[in-house]
Coordinates of C-alpha atoms and ligand atoms in Angstrom, one line a residue:
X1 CA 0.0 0.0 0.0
X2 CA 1.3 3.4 -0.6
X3 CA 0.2 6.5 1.1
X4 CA -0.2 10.2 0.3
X5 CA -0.5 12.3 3.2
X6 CA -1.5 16.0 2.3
X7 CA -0.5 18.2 5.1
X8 CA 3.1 18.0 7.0
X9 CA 2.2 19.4 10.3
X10 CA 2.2 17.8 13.6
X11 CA -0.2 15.0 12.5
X12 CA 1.1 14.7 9.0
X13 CA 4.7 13.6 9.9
X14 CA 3.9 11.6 12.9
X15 CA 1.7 9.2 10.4
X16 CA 4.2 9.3 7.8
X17 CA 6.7 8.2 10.5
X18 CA 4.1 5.4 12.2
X19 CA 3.6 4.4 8.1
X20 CA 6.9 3.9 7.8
X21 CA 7.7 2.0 11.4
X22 CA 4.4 -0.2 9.7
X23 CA 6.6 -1.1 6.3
X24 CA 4.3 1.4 4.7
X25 CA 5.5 3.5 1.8
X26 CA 4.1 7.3 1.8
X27 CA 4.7 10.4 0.6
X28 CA 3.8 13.6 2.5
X29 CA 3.0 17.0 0.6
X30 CA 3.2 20.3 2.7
X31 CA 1.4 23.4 1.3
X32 CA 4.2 26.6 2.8
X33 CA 7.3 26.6 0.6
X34 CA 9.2 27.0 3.6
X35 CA 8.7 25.5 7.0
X36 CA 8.5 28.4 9.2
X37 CA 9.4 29.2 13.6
X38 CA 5.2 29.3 13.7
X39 CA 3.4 29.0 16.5
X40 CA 3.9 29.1 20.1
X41 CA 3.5 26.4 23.7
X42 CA 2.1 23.0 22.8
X43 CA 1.8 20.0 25.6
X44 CA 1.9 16.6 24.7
X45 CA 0.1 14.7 27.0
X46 CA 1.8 11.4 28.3
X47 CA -0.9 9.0 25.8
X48 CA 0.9 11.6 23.1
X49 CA 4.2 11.1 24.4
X50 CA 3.9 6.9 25.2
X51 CA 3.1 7.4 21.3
X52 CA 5.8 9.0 20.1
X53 CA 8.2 7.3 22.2
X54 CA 7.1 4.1 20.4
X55 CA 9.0 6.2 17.3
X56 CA 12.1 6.9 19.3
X57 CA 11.1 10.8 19.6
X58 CA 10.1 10.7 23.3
X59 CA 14.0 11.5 24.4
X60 CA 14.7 14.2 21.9
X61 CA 11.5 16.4 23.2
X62 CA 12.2 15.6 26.5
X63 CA 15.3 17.0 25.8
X64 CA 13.6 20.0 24.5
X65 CA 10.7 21.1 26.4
X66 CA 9.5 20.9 29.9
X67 CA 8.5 18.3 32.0
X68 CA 5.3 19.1 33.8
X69 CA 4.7 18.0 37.1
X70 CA 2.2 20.0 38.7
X71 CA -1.3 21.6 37.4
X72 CA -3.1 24.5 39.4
X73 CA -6.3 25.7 38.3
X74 CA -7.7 29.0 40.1
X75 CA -10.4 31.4 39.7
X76 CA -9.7 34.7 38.1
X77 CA -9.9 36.3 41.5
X78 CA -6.7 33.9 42.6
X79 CA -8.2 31.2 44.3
X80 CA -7.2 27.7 43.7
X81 CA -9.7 25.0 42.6
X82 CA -7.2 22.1 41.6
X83 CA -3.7 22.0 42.3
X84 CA -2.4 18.3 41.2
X85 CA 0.5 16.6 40.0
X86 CA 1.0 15.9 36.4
X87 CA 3.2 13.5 34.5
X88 CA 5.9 11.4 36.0
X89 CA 4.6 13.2 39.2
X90 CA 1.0 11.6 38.9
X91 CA 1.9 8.7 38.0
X92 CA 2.2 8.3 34.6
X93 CA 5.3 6.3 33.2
X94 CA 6.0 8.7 30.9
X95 CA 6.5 12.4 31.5
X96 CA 3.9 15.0 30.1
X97 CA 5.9 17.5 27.9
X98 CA 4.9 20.9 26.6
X99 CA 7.4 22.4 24.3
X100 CA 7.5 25.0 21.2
X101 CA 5.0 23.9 18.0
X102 CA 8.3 24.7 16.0
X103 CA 10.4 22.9 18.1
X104 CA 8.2 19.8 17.8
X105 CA 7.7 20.4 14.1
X106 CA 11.7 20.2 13.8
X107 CA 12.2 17.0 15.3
X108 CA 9.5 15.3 13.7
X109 CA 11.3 16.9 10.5
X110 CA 14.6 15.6 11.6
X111 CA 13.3 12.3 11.7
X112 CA 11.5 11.7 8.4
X113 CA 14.6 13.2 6.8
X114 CA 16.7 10.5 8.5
X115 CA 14.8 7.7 8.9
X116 CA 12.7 8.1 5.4
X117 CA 13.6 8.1 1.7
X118 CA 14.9 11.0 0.3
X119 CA 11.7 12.7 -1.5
X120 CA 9.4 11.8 1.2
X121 CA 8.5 15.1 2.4
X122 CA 8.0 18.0 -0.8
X123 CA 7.4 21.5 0.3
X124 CA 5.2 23.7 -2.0
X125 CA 2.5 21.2 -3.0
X126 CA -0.6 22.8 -1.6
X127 CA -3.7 19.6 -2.0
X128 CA -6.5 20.9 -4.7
X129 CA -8.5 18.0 -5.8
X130 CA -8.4 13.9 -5.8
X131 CA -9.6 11.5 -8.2
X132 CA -10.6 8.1 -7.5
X133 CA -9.7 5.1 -10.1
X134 CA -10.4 1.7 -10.1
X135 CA -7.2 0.7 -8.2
X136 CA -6.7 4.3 -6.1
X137 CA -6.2 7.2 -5.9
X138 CA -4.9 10.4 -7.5
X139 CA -4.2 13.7 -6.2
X140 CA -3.3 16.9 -7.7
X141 CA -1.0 19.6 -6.2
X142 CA -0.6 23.1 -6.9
X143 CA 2.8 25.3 -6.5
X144 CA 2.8 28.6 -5.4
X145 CA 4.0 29.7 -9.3
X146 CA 0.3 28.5 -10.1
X147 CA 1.7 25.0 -11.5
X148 CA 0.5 21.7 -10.7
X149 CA 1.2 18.6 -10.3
X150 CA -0.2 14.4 -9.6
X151 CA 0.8 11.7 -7.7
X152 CA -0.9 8.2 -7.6
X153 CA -1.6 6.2 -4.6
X154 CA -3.5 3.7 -2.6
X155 CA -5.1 5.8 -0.4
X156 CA -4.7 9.8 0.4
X157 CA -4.8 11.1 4.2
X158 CA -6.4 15.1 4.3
X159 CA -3.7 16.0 7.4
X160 CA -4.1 19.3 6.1
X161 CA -5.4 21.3 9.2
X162 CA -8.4 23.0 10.4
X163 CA -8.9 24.5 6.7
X164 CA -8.8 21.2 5.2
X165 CA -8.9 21.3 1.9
X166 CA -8.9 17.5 2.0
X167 CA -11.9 17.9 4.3
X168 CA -13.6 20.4 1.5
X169 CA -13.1 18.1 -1.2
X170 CA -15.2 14.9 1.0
X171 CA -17.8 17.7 2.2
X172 CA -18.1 20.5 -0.1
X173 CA -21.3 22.4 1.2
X174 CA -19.7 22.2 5.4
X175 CA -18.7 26.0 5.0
X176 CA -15.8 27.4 7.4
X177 CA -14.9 26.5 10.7
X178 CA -17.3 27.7 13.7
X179 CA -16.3 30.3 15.7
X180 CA -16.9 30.2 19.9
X181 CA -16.8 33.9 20.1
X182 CA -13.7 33.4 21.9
X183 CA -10.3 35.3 21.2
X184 CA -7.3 33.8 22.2
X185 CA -4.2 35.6 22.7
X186 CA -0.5 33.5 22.4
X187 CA 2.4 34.6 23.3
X188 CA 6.1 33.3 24.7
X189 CA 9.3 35.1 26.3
X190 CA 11.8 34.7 28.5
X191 CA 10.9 34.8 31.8
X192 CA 12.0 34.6 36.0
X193 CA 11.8 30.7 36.4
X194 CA 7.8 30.5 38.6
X195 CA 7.8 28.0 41.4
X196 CA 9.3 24.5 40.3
X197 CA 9.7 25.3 36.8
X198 CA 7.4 22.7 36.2
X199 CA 4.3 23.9 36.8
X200 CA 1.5 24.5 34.4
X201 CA -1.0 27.7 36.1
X202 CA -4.4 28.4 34.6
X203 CA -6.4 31.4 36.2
X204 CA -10.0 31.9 35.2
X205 CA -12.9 29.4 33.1
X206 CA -13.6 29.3 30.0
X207 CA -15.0 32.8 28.9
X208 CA -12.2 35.0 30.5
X209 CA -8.5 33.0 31.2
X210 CA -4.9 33.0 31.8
X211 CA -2.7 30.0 30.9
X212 CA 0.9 30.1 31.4
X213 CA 3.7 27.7 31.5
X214 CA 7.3 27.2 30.5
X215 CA 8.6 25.3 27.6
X216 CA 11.7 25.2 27.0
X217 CA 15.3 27.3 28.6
X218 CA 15.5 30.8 28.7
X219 CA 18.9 32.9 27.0
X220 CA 19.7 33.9 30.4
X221 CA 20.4 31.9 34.0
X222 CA 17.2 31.8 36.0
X223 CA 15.2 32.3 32.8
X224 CA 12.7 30.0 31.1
X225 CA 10.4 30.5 27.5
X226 CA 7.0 31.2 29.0
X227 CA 3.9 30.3 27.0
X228 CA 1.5 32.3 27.9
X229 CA -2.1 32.2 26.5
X230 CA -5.2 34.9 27.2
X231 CA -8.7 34.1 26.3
X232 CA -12.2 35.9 26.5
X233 CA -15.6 36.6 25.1
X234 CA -15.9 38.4 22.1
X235 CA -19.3 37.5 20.7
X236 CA -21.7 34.8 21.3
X237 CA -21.1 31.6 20.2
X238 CA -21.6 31.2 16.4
X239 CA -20.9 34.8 15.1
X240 CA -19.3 35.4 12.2
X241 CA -15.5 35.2 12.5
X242 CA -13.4 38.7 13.1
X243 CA -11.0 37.5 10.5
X244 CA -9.8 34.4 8.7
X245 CA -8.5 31.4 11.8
X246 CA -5.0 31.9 10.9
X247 CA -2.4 30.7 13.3
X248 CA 0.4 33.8 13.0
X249 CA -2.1 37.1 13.0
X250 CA 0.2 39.5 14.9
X251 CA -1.7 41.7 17.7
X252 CA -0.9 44.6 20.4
X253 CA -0.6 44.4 24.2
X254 CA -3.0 47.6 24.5
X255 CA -5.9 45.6 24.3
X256 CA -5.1 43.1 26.9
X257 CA -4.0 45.6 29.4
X258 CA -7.9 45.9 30.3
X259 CA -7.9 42.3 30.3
X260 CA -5.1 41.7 32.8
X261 CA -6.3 43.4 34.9
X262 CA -9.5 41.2 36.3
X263 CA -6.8 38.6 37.0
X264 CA -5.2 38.4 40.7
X265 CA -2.0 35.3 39.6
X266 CA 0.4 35.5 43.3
X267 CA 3.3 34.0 41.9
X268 CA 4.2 36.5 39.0
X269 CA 3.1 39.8 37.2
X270 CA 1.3 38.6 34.1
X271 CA 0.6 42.5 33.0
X272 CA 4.5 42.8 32.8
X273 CA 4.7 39.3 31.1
X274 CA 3.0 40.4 28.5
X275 CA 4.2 43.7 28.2
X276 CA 7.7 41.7 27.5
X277 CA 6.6 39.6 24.6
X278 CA 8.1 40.8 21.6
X279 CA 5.8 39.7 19.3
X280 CA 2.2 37.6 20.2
X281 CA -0.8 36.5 18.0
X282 CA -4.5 36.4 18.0
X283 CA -6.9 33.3 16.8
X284 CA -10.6 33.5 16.9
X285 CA -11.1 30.0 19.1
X286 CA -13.0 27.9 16.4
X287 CA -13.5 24.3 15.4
X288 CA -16.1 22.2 13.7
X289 CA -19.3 20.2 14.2
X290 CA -18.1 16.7 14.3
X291 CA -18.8 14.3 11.2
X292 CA -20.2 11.2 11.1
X293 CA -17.7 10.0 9.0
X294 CA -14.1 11.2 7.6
X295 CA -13.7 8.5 5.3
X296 CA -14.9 8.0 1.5
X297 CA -13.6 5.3 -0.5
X298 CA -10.1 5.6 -0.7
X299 CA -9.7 9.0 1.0
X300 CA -9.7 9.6 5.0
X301 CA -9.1 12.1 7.4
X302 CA -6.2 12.9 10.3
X303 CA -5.9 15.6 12.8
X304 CA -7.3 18.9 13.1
X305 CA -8.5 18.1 9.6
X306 CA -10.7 15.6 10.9
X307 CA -11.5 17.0 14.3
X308 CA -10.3 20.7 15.1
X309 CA -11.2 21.8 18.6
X310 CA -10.7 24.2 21.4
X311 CA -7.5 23.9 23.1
X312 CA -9.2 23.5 26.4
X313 CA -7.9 20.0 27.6
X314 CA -4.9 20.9 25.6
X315 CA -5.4 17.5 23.2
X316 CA -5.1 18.9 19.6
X317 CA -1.8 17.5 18.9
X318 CA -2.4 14.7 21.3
X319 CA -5.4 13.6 19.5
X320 CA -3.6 13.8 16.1
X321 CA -0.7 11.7 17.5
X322 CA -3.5 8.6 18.3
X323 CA -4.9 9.2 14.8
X324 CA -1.2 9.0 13.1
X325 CA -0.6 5.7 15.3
X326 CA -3.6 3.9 14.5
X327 CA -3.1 4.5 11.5
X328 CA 0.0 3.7 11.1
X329 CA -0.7 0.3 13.0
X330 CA -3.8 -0.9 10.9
X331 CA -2.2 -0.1 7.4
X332 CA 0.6 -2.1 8.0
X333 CA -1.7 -4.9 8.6
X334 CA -2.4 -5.4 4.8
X335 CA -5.7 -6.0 3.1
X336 CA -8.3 -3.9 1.6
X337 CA -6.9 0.1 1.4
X338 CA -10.7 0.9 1.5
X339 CA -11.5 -1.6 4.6
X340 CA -8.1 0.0 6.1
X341 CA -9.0 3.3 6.5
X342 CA -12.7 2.6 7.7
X343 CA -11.0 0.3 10.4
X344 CA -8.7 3.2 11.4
X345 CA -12.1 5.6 11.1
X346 CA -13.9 3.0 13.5
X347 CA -11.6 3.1 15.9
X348 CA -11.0 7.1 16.2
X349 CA -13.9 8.5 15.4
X350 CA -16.1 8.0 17.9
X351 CA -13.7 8.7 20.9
X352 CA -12.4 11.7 19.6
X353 CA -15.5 13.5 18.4
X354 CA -16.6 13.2 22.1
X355 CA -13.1 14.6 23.3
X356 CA -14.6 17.8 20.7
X357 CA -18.1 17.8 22.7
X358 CA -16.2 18.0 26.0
X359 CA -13.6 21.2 24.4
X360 CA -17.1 22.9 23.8
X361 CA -17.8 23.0 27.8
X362 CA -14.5 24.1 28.7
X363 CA -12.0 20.8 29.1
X364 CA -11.2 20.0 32.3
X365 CA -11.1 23.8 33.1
X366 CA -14.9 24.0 33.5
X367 CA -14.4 23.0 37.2
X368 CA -13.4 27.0 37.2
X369 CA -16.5 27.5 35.4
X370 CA -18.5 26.0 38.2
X371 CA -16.5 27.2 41.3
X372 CA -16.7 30.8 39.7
X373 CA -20.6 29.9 38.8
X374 CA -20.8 29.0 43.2
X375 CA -19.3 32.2 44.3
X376 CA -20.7 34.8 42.2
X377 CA -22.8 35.4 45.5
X378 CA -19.9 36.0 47.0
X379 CA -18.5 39.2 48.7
X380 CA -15.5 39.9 46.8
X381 CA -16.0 36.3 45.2
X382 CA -13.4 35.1 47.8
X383 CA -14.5 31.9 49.6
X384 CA -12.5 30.2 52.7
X385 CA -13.8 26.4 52.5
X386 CA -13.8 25.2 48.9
X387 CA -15.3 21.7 50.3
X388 CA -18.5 23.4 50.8
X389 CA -18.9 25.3 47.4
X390 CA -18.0 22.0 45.5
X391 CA -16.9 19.2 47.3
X392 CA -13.4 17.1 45.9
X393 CA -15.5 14.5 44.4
X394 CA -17.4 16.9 42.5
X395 CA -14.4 19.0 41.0
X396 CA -12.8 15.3 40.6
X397 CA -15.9 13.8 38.4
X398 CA -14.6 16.9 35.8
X399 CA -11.1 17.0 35.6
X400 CA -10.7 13.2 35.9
X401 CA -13.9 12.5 33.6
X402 CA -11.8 14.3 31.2
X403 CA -9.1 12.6 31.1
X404 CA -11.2 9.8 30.9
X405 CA -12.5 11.1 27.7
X406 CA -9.1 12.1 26.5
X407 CA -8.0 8.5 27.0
X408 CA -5.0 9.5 29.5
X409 CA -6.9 8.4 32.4
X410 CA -4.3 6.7 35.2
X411 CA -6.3 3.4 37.0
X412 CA -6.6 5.7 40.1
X413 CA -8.5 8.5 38.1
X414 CA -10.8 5.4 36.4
Ligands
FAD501 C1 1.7 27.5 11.7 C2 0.9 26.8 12.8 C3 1.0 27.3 14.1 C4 0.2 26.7 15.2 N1 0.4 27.2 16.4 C5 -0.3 26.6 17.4 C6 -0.1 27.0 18.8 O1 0.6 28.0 19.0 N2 -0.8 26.4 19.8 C7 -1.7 25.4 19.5 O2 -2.3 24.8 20.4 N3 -1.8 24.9 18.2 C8 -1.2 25.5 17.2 N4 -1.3 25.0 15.9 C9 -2.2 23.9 15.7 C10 -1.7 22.6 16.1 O3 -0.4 22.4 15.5 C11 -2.6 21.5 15.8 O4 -3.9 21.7 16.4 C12 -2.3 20.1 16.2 O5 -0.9 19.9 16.3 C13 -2.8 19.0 15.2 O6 -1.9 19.0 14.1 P1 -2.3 18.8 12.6 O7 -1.1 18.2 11.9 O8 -3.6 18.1 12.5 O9 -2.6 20.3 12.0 P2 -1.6 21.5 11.8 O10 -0.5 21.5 12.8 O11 -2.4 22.7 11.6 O12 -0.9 21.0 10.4 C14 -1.6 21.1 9.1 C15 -0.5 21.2 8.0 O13 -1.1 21.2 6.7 C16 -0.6 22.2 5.9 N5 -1.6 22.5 4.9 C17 -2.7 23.3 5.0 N6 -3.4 23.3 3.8 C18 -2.8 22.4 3.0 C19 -3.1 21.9 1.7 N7 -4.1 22.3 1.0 N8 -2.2 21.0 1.1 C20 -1.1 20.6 1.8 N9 -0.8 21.0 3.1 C21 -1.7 21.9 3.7 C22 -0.3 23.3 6.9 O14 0.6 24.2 6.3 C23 0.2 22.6 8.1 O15 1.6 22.4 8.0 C24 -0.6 25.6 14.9 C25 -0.7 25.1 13.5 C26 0.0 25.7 12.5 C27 -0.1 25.2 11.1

């Protein structure tokens, strides 16, 4: 069987390396003639990470980014709802990473260039249209110069993004992606090392929210690259988008400053965090009504093409790693390429759109959501027994329940 995968992102190269593990020949066709720094903090979650490391890339991004070992969640007002330990730390026998997108990208890189045949990966070959024939398929590229070009094979993967145009092709009439109302707000810098250095601190639910965490060294001693990530309420959920979803839309710290400043975070001064990003970008939170299928015939999906969601829960790359693995694993099994990919469809689908369904109430975050909800009430919103505005078991039943979802659960969570 031979496979074209359009789309070399994270998904893309981790099937094209799984393929190849499998005995699987493939080819993998990036649209950007250049591969880019893009993008900011990404966390792998240990089921990601167990994944890769089955593809000898767990070491090199350890090596990379961050272990974390500890999670606090805490209402915008600075009081904490969940402070648990992550990874290693929880229990997991593999650590739980979160690292640079570009960083991430370059390993995966580094690895199809080494481990693959020369040719595997060509740059400039944006997906336009697929035709199926009697013993495959073909798909057609186009260069940036406005020139095209075909290849043949046995099946063709859409790991081409949340603007699939892999996705477009299977479901013409779906429109664009759906927009939360939520902006986001990404940015990284070098920062003062906050508590362990391990630590992952999310202030605020779903509709107003500050995320920060290291991923990788800082340039100077006692430094760190802090990820930080701002969210709020634009518009209600559904409106028409402020602007195409595109992942590197610069934007200014003057309209955060407003922002910040409903946020009380004790162990550092997020106003003068962001004031010391250099550069930061803004995405209108979006994702897609889940299909009842990705696959037609010879063509299937992978990734955020098959599934974008909201980063709540932090599973977007997480989600595509599974995908490139079981499909990696049932390919190289022989048989039917058409029977293949519904297999691989069957067994991703239906866990993963409900991963989507449980972005859409906030992720595991929504236990801020409901401690906020309980002391709206209160004077000053500051409460001194969080047993009695929701019980452990309660705020357990949603962060575990999630990861139970997610399908990183560890037996003590089940
Ligand atoms: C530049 C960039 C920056 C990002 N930054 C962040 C971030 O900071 N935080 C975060 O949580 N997530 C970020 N993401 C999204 C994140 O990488 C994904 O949610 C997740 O890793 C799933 O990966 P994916 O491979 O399915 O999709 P993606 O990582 O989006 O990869 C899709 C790939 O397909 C390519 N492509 C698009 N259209 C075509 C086409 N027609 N033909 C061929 N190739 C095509 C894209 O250039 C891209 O390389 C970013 C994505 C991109 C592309």
């Amino acid at each position: 069987m031979k496979v074209i995968i359009a789309g070399g992102g994270i998904g893309g190269l981790t099937a094209a390396l799984f393929l190849h593990k499998a005995g699987v020949p493939c080819k993998v066709y990036e649209k950007v003639p250049e591969i880019g720094h893009l993008g900011v903090g990404i966390t792998l979650l240990p089921h990601a990470v167990k994944a890769l490391d089955e593809i000898g890339l767990m070491a090199p991004l350890d090596r990379l980014g961050v272990r974390t070992d500890r999670m606090i969640f805490r209402t915008r007002g600075g009081q904490a709802v969940w402070d648990a330990p992550r990874g290693l730390k929880a229990g997991y026998d593999v650590p739980q990473i979160t690292a640079h997108r570009a960083d991430i990208h370059t390993v995966l890189l580094d690895a199809v260039a080494a481990r693959m045949p020369a040719g595997t990966l060509t740059l400039d070959a944006a997906f336009e249209s697929a035709t199926e024939t009697g013993d495959g398929v073909v798909a057609t590229f186009r260069r940036a110069d406005g020139s095209t070009f075909t290849d043949h094979g046995d099946v063709l993967v859409g790991a081409d993004g949340i603007h699939s145009a892999v996705r477009r092709h299977l479901n013409p009439d779906e429109g664009a992606p759906r927009w939360s109302g939520l902006l986001l707000w990404r940015g990284s810098v070098d920062w003062p090392v906050v508590l362990d250095g391990h630590t992952i601190i999310n202030s605020g639910g779903m509709t107003r929210k500050f995320i920060f965490y290291p991923i990788g060294p800082g340039k100077t001693p006692g430094t760190q690259l802090m990820n930080w990530a701002c969210v709020i309420r634009a518009a209600a959920p559904g409106s028409p988008t402020p602007g195409r979803e595109d992942w590197d839309r610069e934007a200014r710290a003057e309209v955060l400053h407003p922002i910040l400043q409903d946020f009380t975070v004790p162990e550092t001064d997020i106003r003068a965090m962001v004031d010391a990003t250099p550069v930061f970008w803004d995405f209108p939170m979006c994702d897609r009504d889940p299909l009842a299928s990705w696959t037609r015939g010879r063509i299937t999906l992978l990734g955020d093409a098959a599934h974008p969601m909201y980063p709540f829960g932090a599973n977007g790359s997480a989600q595509a790693i599974l995908d490139a693995r079981m499909l990696g694993q049932i390919c190289g099994q022989g048989g039917d390429p058409a029977a293949a990919l519904l297999a691989y469809e069957a067994a991703r689908l239906g866990p993963v759109n409900e991963v989507v369904a449980g972005n859409r109430m906030g992720g595991p975050e929504r236990v801020i959501d409901e401690v906020e909800a309980r002391i709206r009430d209160l004077p000053g919103q500051r409460f001194d027994d969080l047993e009695t505005i929701m019980p452990l078991a309660e705020r357990e039943a949603i962060v575990n329940g999630y990861s139970r979802i997610a399908g990183f659960a560890t037996e003590q969570m089940r």
